[in-house]
XYZ file of C-alpha atoms in Angstrom:
512
model
C 117.149 81.229 72.419
C 113.976 81.927 74.311
C 111.208 84.495 74.330
C 109.554 85.686 77.529
C 105.821 86.274 77.222
C 104.107 88.662 79.649
C 100.729 87.372 80.865
C 100.124 88.541 84.411
C 96.704 87.244 85.515
C 95.723 88.305 89.031
C 93.992 85.317 90.582
C 91.917 87.441 92.920
C 90.139 88.997 89.939
C 88.455 85.697 89.030
C 87.759 83.996 92.365
C 84.150 83.910 93.508
C 83.633 82.247 96.863
C 79.916 81.670 96.488
C 78.617 78.715 94.535
C 75.013 78.206 93.438
C 74.798 74.599 92.228
C 71.862 73.351 90.167
C 69.211 71.807 92.436
C 66.219 71.272 90.150
C 65.753 70.743 86.408
C 62.445 70.570 84.520
C 62.608 69.735 80.823
C 59.825 70.507 78.355
C 58.929 69.488 74.801
C 59.312 72.920 73.203
C 63.051 73.494 73.485
C 63.197 75.195 76.891
C 64.296 73.954 80.300
C 63.616 75.338 83.773
C 66.561 75.470 86.190
C 66.797 76.264 89.875
C 70.069 77.024 91.672
C 70.532 77.748 95.358
C 73.271 78.217 97.901
C 74.640 80.485 100.636
C 76.014 83.943 99.846
C 78.040 85.683 102.546
C 78.031 89.473 102.986
C 79.844 91.162 100.124
C 80.254 87.941 98.137
C 79.475 87.555 94.459
C 78.178 84.426 92.758
C 78.903 83.859 89.074
C 76.691 81.889 86.700
C 78.055 81.057 83.253
C 75.854 80.715 80.167
C 76.241 80.388 76.440
C 75.940 83.696 74.631
C 72.862 82.467 72.738
C 71.128 81.591 76.042
C 71.366 85.063 77.560
C 68.134 86.348 76.001
C 66.076 83.648 77.720
C 67.946 83.999 81.018
C 67.380 87.760 81.139
C 63.719 87.265 80.254
C 62.997 84.701 82.984
C 65.496 85.159 85.844
C 64.025 85.471 89.348
C 66.019 85.775 92.601
C 64.768 84.918 96.089
C 66.555 85.376 99.404
C 65.098 82.716 101.682
C 66.835 84.265 104.694
C 64.714 87.398 104.348
C 67.490 89.666 103.097
C 67.998 91.358 99.783
C 70.280 90.818 96.826
C 72.294 93.954 96.059
C 72.151 93.581 92.279
C 72.757 91.532 89.162
C 75.456 92.258 86.593
C 76.382 90.450 83.411
C 78.951 90.583 80.631
C 78.110 92.966 77.836
C 77.511 91.621 74.368
C 80.095 93.937 72.790
C 82.845 92.315 70.688
C 86.190 91.884 72.389
C 87.935 94.610 70.379
C 85.217 97.101 71.371
C 85.554 96.172 75.060
C 89.332 96.597 74.951
C 89.560 99.808 72.969
C 89.204 102.030 76.058
C 92.151 100.402 77.858
C 95.639 101.936 77.472
C 97.195 98.505 76.956
C 97.956 96.369 73.930
C 98.723 92.696 74.425
C 98.772 89.987 71.816
C 99.476 86.287 71.894
C 103.136 86.970 70.977
C 103.651 90.099 73.100
C 106.821 90.176 75.215
C 107.508 92.205 78.328
C 109.574 94.670 76.282
C 106.811 95.092 73.690
C 104.262 95.733 76.413
C 106.390 98.303 78.240
C 107.317 100.052 74.983
C 103.602 100.737 74.444
C 103.463 102.310 77.919
C 105.948 105.156 77.295
C 105.655 107.834 79.976
C 104.025 105.583 82.574
C 105.803 105.295 85.939
C 106.815 101.773 86.936
C 108.644 100.206 89.861
C 111.301 97.527 89.252
C 112.444 95.302 92.077
C 116.054 94.280 91.390
C 117.159 92.114 94.261
C 117.071 94.266 97.390
C 116.854 97.462 95.340
C 113.656 99.046 94.050
C 113.999 101.457 91.130
C 111.193 103.791 90.005
C 110.917 105.949 86.944
C 109.024 106.826 83.771
C 109.281 104.466 80.816
C 111.303 105.970 77.957
C 111.270 102.813 75.831
C 111.892 99.090 75.831
C 113.364 96.727 73.281
C 114.279 93.123 72.618
C 117.692 92.173 71.322
C 120.161 89.341 71.126
C 123.075 89.064 73.508
C 125.812 86.532 74.093
C 126.762 84.658 77.211
C 129.957 82.721 76.491
C 128.926 80.264 73.777
C 125.174 80.902 74.113
C 123.090 83.392 72.183
C 120.295 84.777 74.353
C 117.411 87.130 73.670
C 117.598 90.095 76.013
C 114.780 92.422 77.006
C 115.688 95.841 78.367
C 113.769 98.899 79.503
C 115.002 102.508 79.658
C 113.686 104.572 82.594
C 113.919 108.261 83.397
C 114.594 108.038 87.109
C 113.597 110.585 89.744
C 117.198 111.786 89.782
C 116.857 112.791 86.118
C 119.097 110.018 84.776
C 118.106 107.673 81.953
C 119.146 104.165 82.921
C 118.840 100.859 81.093
C 117.741 97.784 83.050
C 117.719 94.121 82.111
C 114.150 92.875 82.580
C 115.382 89.336 83.236
C 116.971 90.641 86.444
C 113.704 92.133 87.742
C 111.807 89.960 90.214
C 108.671 92.112 90.004
C 107.273 94.980 87.966
C 104.291 97.145 88.830
C 102.807 100.503 87.883
C 103.277 103.242 90.441
C 99.801 104.599 89.713
C 97.278 102.358 91.558
C 94.523 103.273 89.090
C 96.680 102.122 86.171
C 97.520 98.923 88.055
C 93.792 98.263 88.557
C 93.122 98.928 84.878
C 95.694 96.274 84.050
C 93.861 93.786 86.259
C 90.568 94.635 84.573
C 92.156 94.386 81.135
C 93.570 90.924 81.884
C 90.245 89.841 83.340
C 88.487 90.729 80.091
C 91.130 88.896 78.073
C 90.958 85.800 80.262
C 87.177 85.599 80.143
C 87.139 86.168 76.378
C 89.149 83.007 75.782
C 85.856 81.141 75.891
C 84.101 83.210 73.236
C 80.782 81.428 73.648
C 80.437 81.957 77.420
C 78.898 84.916 79.218
C 78.817 85.427 82.965
C 76.052 86.743 85.196
C 77.064 88.054 88.638
C 74.823 88.120 91.723
C 76.033 90.564 94.386
C 75.094 90.169 98.042
C 74.406 93.113 100.302
C 76.941 93.765 103.079
C 74.485 92.993 105.854
C 74.118 89.309 106.601
C 74.420 85.828 105.188
C 71.987 85.106 102.357
C 70.325 81.928 101.101
C 69.891 82.794 97.439
C 67.655 80.880 95.030
C 67.987 81.695 91.317
C 65.393 80.409 88.847
C 65.448 80.828 85.082
C 64.660 79.169 81.764
C 67.085 78.651 78.916
C 67.171 76.740 75.611
C 67.493 72.989 76.189
C 67.064 69.914 74.007
C 63.556 68.538 74.258
C 63.296 65.347 76.259
C 62.238 62.252 74.329
C 60.032 59.349 75.350
C 60.415 55.716 74.344
C 58.093 52.831 75.219
C 58.122 49.026 75.407
C 54.825 47.150 75.022
C 55.316 43.628 76.370
C 52.780 40.869 75.646
C 52.891 37.806 77.911
C 50.767 34.630 77.726
C 47.828 34.658 80.133
C 48.783 38.071 81.471
C 47.784 41.659 80.898
C 50.327 43.491 78.703
C 52.850 45.798 80.396
C 53.815 49.228 79.126
C 57.247 50.607 80.054
C 58.148 54.255 79.504
C 61.661 55.738 79.373
C 62.626 59.422 79.297
C 65.762 60.374 77.346
C 67.395 63.614 78.539
C 70.501 65.489 77.349
C 72.677 67.757 79.491
C 74.107 70.444 77.200
C 74.183 73.238 79.818
C 77.933 73.140 80.513
C 77.297 72.328 84.198
C 77.031 68.963 85.924
C 73.638 67.936 87.244
C 74.669 66.309 90.509
C 71.880 64.892 92.643
C 69.265 67.193 91.096
C 65.521 66.842 91.332
C 64.579 66.102 87.716
C 61.151 66.321 86.090
C 59.968 66.034 82.502
C 56.765 67.643 81.271
C 54.438 66.506 78.512
C 52.973 69.512 76.729
C 54.051 72.557 74.747
C 53.667 75.918 76.510
C 54.237 78.957 74.322
C 57.805 80.237 74.332
C 59.654 82.742 72.172
C 62.912 84.687 72.004
C 63.084 88.382 72.917
C 66.249 90.258 71.995
C 67.127 91.522 75.469
C 70.864 90.817 75.549
C 72.060 92.756 72.506
C 71.969 96.569 72.807
C 69.169 98.061 70.754
C 69.328 101.531 69.253
C 66.394 103.607 68.115
C 66.750 105.637 64.924
C 65.381 109.039 65.843
C 63.594 111.167 63.243
C 65.088 114.443 62.105
C 62.959 117.422 63.032
C 63.220 120.962 61.698
C 61.036 123.997 62.140
C 59.128 124.979 59.026
C 60.086 128.618 59.544
C 63.751 127.650 59.111
C 63.159 126.337 55.632
C 63.701 128.762 52.705
C 60.603 129.859 50.818
C 60.257 128.502 47.305
C 58.545 130.359 44.458
C 54.907 129.433 43.707
C 53.620 129.286 40.131
C 49.890 130.036 39.807
C 47.782 128.874 36.862
C 45.561 131.202 34.877
C 41.974 131.819 36.050
C 38.928 130.544 34.186
C 37.100 133.810 34.756
C 35.060 134.976 37.703
C 31.609 134.274 36.176
C 32.573 130.831 34.904
C 34.029 129.866 38.286
C 30.883 130.986 40.168
C 28.524 129.219 37.773
C 30.547 126.017 38.068
C 30.404 126.075 41.868
C 26.664 126.769 41.885
C 25.946 123.948 39.416
C 27.901 121.525 41.587
C 25.981 122.546 44.695
C 22.577 122.177 42.986
C 23.256 118.752 41.398
C 21.124 115.919 42.876
C 22.856 113.069 44.716
C 23.288 109.820 42.752
C 20.389 107.390 43.207
C 21.138 104.390 45.419
C 20.560 100.968 43.891
C 17.573 99.076 45.289
C 18.444 96.203 47.628
C 19.105 92.956 45.809
C 19.314 94.564 42.373
C 22.094 93.713 39.979
C 23.157 94.577 36.481
C 21.142 92.773 33.814
C 18.694 91.155 36.284
C 15.836 93.623 36.103
C 13.922 93.841 39.351
C 14.580 90.250 40.609
C 17.536 88.267 41.945
C 18.187 84.593 41.042
C 20.628 82.313 42.944
C 21.580 78.771 42.044
C 22.765 76.432 44.863
C 24.031 72.866 44.529
C 24.087 70.298 47.320
C 25.567 66.802 47.250
C 24.263 64.017 49.441
C 26.297 61.115 49.343
C 58.299 53.397 88.799
C 59.280 55.069 88.115
C 58.253 58.616 88.087
C 55.326 60.177 89.901
C 52.891 61.834 87.505
C 50.649 64.793 88.153
C 48.655 67.328 86.183
C 50.439 70.683 85.986
C 47.689 72.944 84.692
C 47.203 71.980 81.058
C 50.477 70.035 81.147
C 51.484 66.719 82.715
C 54.650 66.320 84.761
C 56.688 63.192 85.469
C 58.828 63.751 88.563
C 61.598 61.265 89.364
C 61.551 60.333 93.028
C 65.290 59.973 93.670
C 68.162 62.370 92.942
C 69.484 62.241 89.389
C 73.062 62.839 88.244
C 73.910 63.631 84.619
C 77.357 65.015 83.865
C 77.783 67.862 81.383
C 77.971 66.611 77.818
C 76.227 63.349 78.784
C 72.726 61.966 78.250
C 70.629 59.620 80.347
C 67.653 57.263 79.921
C 65.404 57.217 82.985
C 62.294 55.042 83.582
C 59.092 56.956 84.275
C 56.412 54.276 83.717
C 55.875 50.541 84.215
C 52.211 49.582 84.421
C 49.646 47.128 83.112
C 47.440 48.569 80.362
C 44.233 47.428 78.685
C 45.328 46.153 75.275
C 43.873 43.827 72.676
C 45.539 42.431 69.577
C 43.913 42.901 66.202
C 44.578 43.633 62.532
C 44.221 46.968 60.742
C 43.685 47.207 57.003
C 43.843 50.241 54.757
C 43.836 50.046 50.974
C 47.200 51.829 50.898
C 48.739 48.827 52.700
C 48.342 46.655 49.603
C 47.484 42.950 49.934
C 48.108 42.358 53.652
C 46.797 44.052 56.796
C 49.018 45.151 59.675
C 49.521 43.452 63.026
C 48.173 45.969 65.485
C 46.972 46.586 69.016
C 44.320 48.773 70.548
C 45.866 50.382 73.624
C 43.682 52.119 76.198
C 45.503 54.462 78.554
C 44.469 53.087 81.941
C 47.645 54.278 83.687
C 46.082 57.429 85.119
C 48.891 59.437 83.493
C 49.369 61.255 80.216
C 51.456 59.156 77.834
C 53.791 61.411 75.919
C 54.119 60.677 72.214
C 57.017 58.555 71.027
C 58.124 55.227 69.548
C 56.875 51.892 70.933
C 58.868 48.675 70.610
C 56.581 45.626 70.831
C 57.681 42.317 72.367
C 55.491 39.233 71.989
C 56.238 35.812 73.513
C 59.589 37.142 74.752
C 60.766 38.142 71.278
C 60.878 41.306 69.205
C 57.644 41.781 67.215
C 57.995 45.216 65.626
C 57.787 48.932 66.257
C 55.108 51.601 66.240
C 54.783 55.340 66.704
C 52.091 56.998 68.804
C 51.033 60.554 69.538
C 50.397 61.870 73.043
C 47.540 59.948 74.708
C 45.625 61.469 77.598
C 44.422 59.241 80.422
C 41.283 57.270 79.469
C 41.900 57.759 75.748
C 42.856 54.955 73.359
C 44.984 54.547 70.272
C 45.513 51.982 67.544
C 49.120 51.106 66.816
C 50.472 48.912 64.005
C 53.841 47.229 64.342
C 54.160 44.562 61.615
C 52.697 43.000 58.454
C 50.342 40.005 58.835
C 51.280 37.669 55.972
C 48.550 35.202 57.004
C 45.724 37.446 55.821
C 44.991 38.690 52.302
C 42.512 41.429 51.381
C 41.392 42.789 48.023
C 38.968 45.593 47.162
C 36.725 46.297 44.193
C 34.202 48.958 43.223
C 30.757 47.551 42.348
C 29.159 50.799 41.396
C 26.391 51.559 38.977
C 27.070 55.237 39.654
C 23.387 55.973 39.189
C 22.824 59.707 39.339
C 19.628 61.066 40.852
C 18.806 64.732 40.559
C 16.198 66.779 42.366
C 15.480 70.380 41.458
C 13.484 72.720 43.672
C 12.469 76.314 42.933
C 11.134 78.357 45.797
C 10.866 82.117 46.190
C 13.442 82.826 43.524
C 15.956 80.245 44.825
C 16.826 77.253 42.636
C 18.238 74.233 44.518
C 19.707 71.283 42.639
C 20.354 68.052 44.578
C 22.495 65.232 43.241
C 23.014 61.725 44.663
C 25.572 59.182 43.431
C 25.531 55.681 44.964
C 28.792 53.716 44.991
C 29.560 50.290 46.472
C 32.993 49.075 47.583
C 33.535 45.358 48.250
C 36.293 43.999 50.526
C 37.267 40.347 50.017
C 39.147 38.914 53.021
C 40.878 35.557 53.386
C 42.458 34.224 56.574
C 44.953 31.455 55.784
C 45.981 30.950 59.433
C 44.305 28.455 61.722
C 43.580 31.017 64.455
C 40.777 33.549 64.518
C 41.514 37.257 64.120
C 39.827 40.583 64.730
C 40.047 42.929 61.748
C 39.474 46.677 61.613
C 39.002 48.153 58.130
C 40.067 51.749 57.746
C 37.731 53.249 55.142
C 38.661 56.848 54.216
C 35.989 59.497 54.286
C 35.160 61.107 50.966
C 33.975 64.669 50.748
C 30.253 64.799 49.988
C 29.612 61.072 50.701
C 28.187 59.212 53.689
C 27.721 55.558 54.570
C 24.227 54.304 53.745
C 23.899 50.903 55.431
C 27.010 50.686 57.646
C 27.718 52.293 60.982
C 31.418 52.961 61.647
C 32.822 51.582 64.877
C 34.946 54.720 65.166
C 35.417 57.899 63.173
C 38.617 59.960 62.960
C 39.302 63.317 61.304
C 39.641 61.609 57.895
């Protein structure tokens, strides 16, 4: 037993001679990538670009097309966002995954078809078609037959297994079938949408298509390498992910440090406006009006005259307030206590890899963009939240001439792993403190030695009372170095609202 399934897919409906491969990729930190495609487009050709359905809004918002040969692109088309059943409802066909030839033809009753049976071609209108079981000696076979009303007026039954070809006599219906199958074939990948670029029928075109679409943000990772009697080296690696569905083969790749503004506009989905209902007032039926009784003509006139003659309410004098008489009193209190080449791209910074880069679809890559000596000194950092021990740290000054994108730093000291740190983006010439381990050779304790003496000053001038309060507190840090080597220690003392240092000058002040 066997079942014949009818899936006629015309190859010519899906072949597009022109190809626009990806030439350039720029990845940003805010979830968007810039892509440039280019390639030749002969007269009358169409190039197809495939995207995820969720990416179409950004593509339609940012797409630009350039013909470097001086010609013009005829137009751009793209798949509608309608569901498959809505796109198919206007076709006169019905095909399912289990549809047979007989089932298909039975739905096409009345349509004229042409059957090629060996050297004979038979034409006629479809009366019906059915599937049934027949026998061939000891075998049971499933037969598919079609009944046609021929031009001679006879109804004849034909075995579809004997037909070498079947086509609709109406060329428009045959073209509809091709379009119907094209929609079905393309809908098999439900998440993909196609954009078509049509060339004018004049000359050969060199088309460049540029657009942005959602992309994973690129990530940076660093290695800070300390060596004896040598300036530390900082290595930077860019981690990129290709989730576009296309191979990046020999592309020019750049990564950008910075976050330009980007948003999603709903351009792909059809939008409908709810229109207001309007009706002429004269078309509305008149409703009865109920009038209240009058107060009397004299009373009404006297009331209107009294209202007109009444004086305006008196404005309050400036600064007056309820219960304060003619003066205003305010009380105020105040407390006193090689990689990649780097360049500036406007407000952003771009790392451009010199050689071509290849990253296959569904793959990721780690590419070096920095390897330079940097001004760095080792030290310790202590904050009371650390507990008993300070942290091994380094003060890194960005002397690379490039913006260092934020990311993790793995520290190597004396050719061994020493710890890890995390740093925010550092502009050229700026410096950062990083901590990468606990120094067990140093112990620190803190204590408050505060008399908390309160001093108050009260001033009264021109109706304003100012009270000034000062509280003096002393914090003592006790530090012990149990190692034989000397160390540089930075104490991180948090700022307290309303207080200031009296006899110490901070080496550096941050936001807190």
